[in-house]
Amino acid sequence: AVDWKAEVWVNDVKVGEHTGGFTPFYFDITSVLNKGNNDLVVKVWDPSDRGEQPRGKQIANPHGIWYTPVTGIWQTVWLEPVATQYITNLKTTPDIDNNSVKVEVAANTTSADKVEVKVFDGKNLVAKGAALNGVPVELAMPANAKLWSPDSPFLYNMEVTLYKDGKAIDQVKSYTAMRKFSIRKGQNGITRLQLNNKDYFQFGPLDQGWWPDGLYTAPTDEALVYDLKKTKDFGYNMVRKHVKVEPARWYTHCDQLGLIVWQDMPNGGPSPQWQARNYFNGTEVIRSAASEANYRKEWKEIIDCLYSYPSIAVWVPFNEAWGQFKTPEIVAWTKEYDPSRLVNPASGGNHYTCGDILDLHHYPGPNMFLYDPRRATVLGEYGGIGLVVEGNTWVNDKKNWG
């Protein structure tokens, strides 16, 4: 399978390569640096829709709802000096039922180093814990812990320190939130979405994250956050991030502003059979072994990358049968890998009786035509109606697809 690939070279020495275009990667370039000036080159190969890799809405011949493909680097790039031994990743899991937070701290060392985690409400220390040998730190939160919601997006500050022989050798600052996403069968036998153990109606746009002046990349951070602020202004409490993964800052803005996120896998590919109005009884896409392995690898990397953002409520592995394969198996894996969130098997079908959500699409709609008492039944997409105002469209097009 032809896949997206990046190579990094420093002073004509190749220091590494990375496949998969939706998650961050890094390389240690210390050993090839010279005093004074250095040349750093990033080479990118992107076959767009000629490859089998996840690509979202990118195609070589953009038209209708299919967009100009992105080439090169579209997320933030930076250089960072670190200690010889340092913290590489944090994974935080809140549990409001047991009033605790689990923090898993990864470092580039395997020795019996101690990690210490402190949690703050503003400047007030409210929880503290430590662990050795990579064991997760379990933190007991205050009895009156503040819960995160779109109406009150409270974030606890977090400070994590790595110790070697009793001496602090690295420290990072982060944040976490106390919140829970679930489903529950309630009145009249209807299963509903819940936030913090209470029924919560989620309402928001299909946010595709394309920019006329940068495609996948917002021109400024102010532009990135503006869309989210307007989403809140319009009265929405969630966004579905549609077949795209955003830079880290976008998710932090959602955490801070109080917007629930449904996160899609940016899957592309053929959908030879799509049964949107009934449960699927046909033949799914048959992927090559390389294509299937690539999907699984990138989906895991996306979940790993975004796991600790409190605003993310739902994982969406497929959209409208685009490249959809082995749905019950993929859904079961996703649910097992992250049991703290809901899984929406296939937004708009093909529909299987698995996961937490039955997601219907109807254009222009709205219309609900299926129902599942065991899962939350949602209207995942409808509308698609555009107002074309002359002089205010990126392309001078009098027509509109919707």
PDB file of N, CA and C in Angstrom, residues 54 60 97 135 142 145 167 178 197 205 221 247 257 291-292 343 371:
ATOM      1  N   PRO A  54      -5.599   6.406   5.342  1.00  0.00           N
ATOM      2  CA  PRO A  54      -6.682   7.313   5.732  1.00  0.00           C
ATOM      3  C   PRO A  54      -6.393   8.729   5.241  1.00  0.00           C
ATOM      4  N   ALA A  60      -7.556  14.065  -5.371  1.00  0.00           N
ATOM      5  CA  ALA A  60      -6.729  14.767  -6.352  1.00  0.00           C
ATOM      6  C   ALA A  60      -7.551  15.679  -7.259  1.00  0.00           C
ATOM      7  N   ASP A  97     -17.170   8.491  39.493  1.00  0.00           N
ATOM      8  CA  ASP A  97     -17.904   7.589  40.381  1.00  0.00           C
ATOM      9  C   ASP A  97     -17.077   7.223  41.607  1.00  0.00           C
ATOM     10  N   VAL A 135       4.524   2.699  37.355  1.00  0.00           N
ATOM     11  CA  VAL A 135       3.194   2.377  37.877  1.00  0.00           C
ATOM     12  C   VAL A 135       2.330   3.636  37.824  1.00  0.00           C
ATOM     13  N   PRO A 142     -10.886  15.753  45.797  1.00  0.00           N
ATOM     14  CA  PRO A 142     -11.724  16.254  46.904  1.00  0.00           C
ATOM     15  C   PRO A 142     -13.155  15.738  46.789  1.00  0.00           C
ATOM     16  N   ALA A 145     -15.392  17.576  44.311  1.00  0.00           N
ATOM     17  CA  ALA A 145     -14.669  17.849  43.066  1.00  0.00           C
ATOM     18  C   ALA A 145     -15.577  18.539  42.051  1.00  0.00           C
ATOM     19  N   LYS A 167      16.483  13.621  43.072  1.00  0.00           N
ATOM     20  CA  LYS A 167      16.606  14.954  42.493  1.00  0.00           C
ATOM     21  C   LYS A 167      15.640  15.113  41.319  1.00  0.00           C
ATOM     22  N   MET A 178     -12.673  16.454  35.654  1.00  0.00           N
ATOM     23  CA  MET A 178     -13.546  15.401  36.182  1.00  0.00           C
ATOM     24  C   MET A 178     -14.834  15.398  35.361  1.00  0.00           C
ATOM     25  N   ASN A 197     -23.441  11.348  34.567  1.00  0.00           N
ATOM     26  CA  ASN A 197     -24.541  10.523  35.084  1.00  0.00           C
ATOM     27  C   ASN A 197     -25.910  11.200  35.002  1.00  0.00           C
ATOM     28  N   PRO A 205     -22.547  21.188  15.226  1.00  0.00           N
ATOM     29  CA  PRO A 205     -22.298  21.087  13.787  1.00  0.00           C
ATOM     30  C   PRO A 205     -21.300  19.995  13.421  1.00  0.00           C
ATOM     31  N   ASP A 221      -3.796  31.157  15.368  1.00  0.00           N
ATOM     32  CA  ASP A 221      -4.488  30.530  16.486  1.00  0.00           C
ATOM     33  C   ASP A 221      -5.807  31.243  16.783  1.00  0.00           C
ATOM     34  N   PRO A 247      -4.723  19.964  15.161  1.00  0.00           N
ATOM     35  CA  PRO A 247      -3.568  20.171  16.036  1.00  0.00           C
ATOM     36  C   PRO A 247      -4.005  20.196  17.502  1.00  0.00           C
ATOM     37  N   LEU A 257     -13.162  26.025  26.448  1.00  0.00           N
ATOM     38  CA  LEU A 257     -14.422  26.695  26.136  1.00  0.00           C
ATOM     39  C   LEU A 257     -15.638  25.881  26.578  1.00  0.00           C
ATOM     40  N   SER A 291      -3.537  -2.575   3.895  1.00  0.00           N
ATOM     41  CA  SER A 291      -4.480  -1.488   4.144  1.00  0.00           C
ATOM     42  C   SER A 291      -5.151  -1.648   5.497  1.00  0.00           C
ATOM     43  N   GLU A 292      -5.565  -2.867   5.842  1.00  0.00           N
ATOM     44  CA  GLU A 292      -6.206  -3.119   7.133  1.00  0.00           C
ATOM     45  C   GLU A 292      -5.239  -2.838   8.281  1.00  0.00           C
ATOM     46  N   VAL A 343     -18.584   4.742  21.807  1.00  0.00           N
ATOM     47  CA  VAL A 343     -18.156   4.416  20.440  1.00  0.00           C
ATOM     48  C   VAL A 343     -19.378   4.456  19.525  1.00  0.00           C
ATOM     49  N   TYR A 371     -34.613   2.851  15.136  1.00  0.00           N
ATOM     50  CA  TYR A 371     -34.571   3.037  16.588  1.00  0.00           C
ATOM     51  C   TYR A 371     -33.951   1.808  17.228  1.00  0.00           C
TER      52      TYR A 371
END
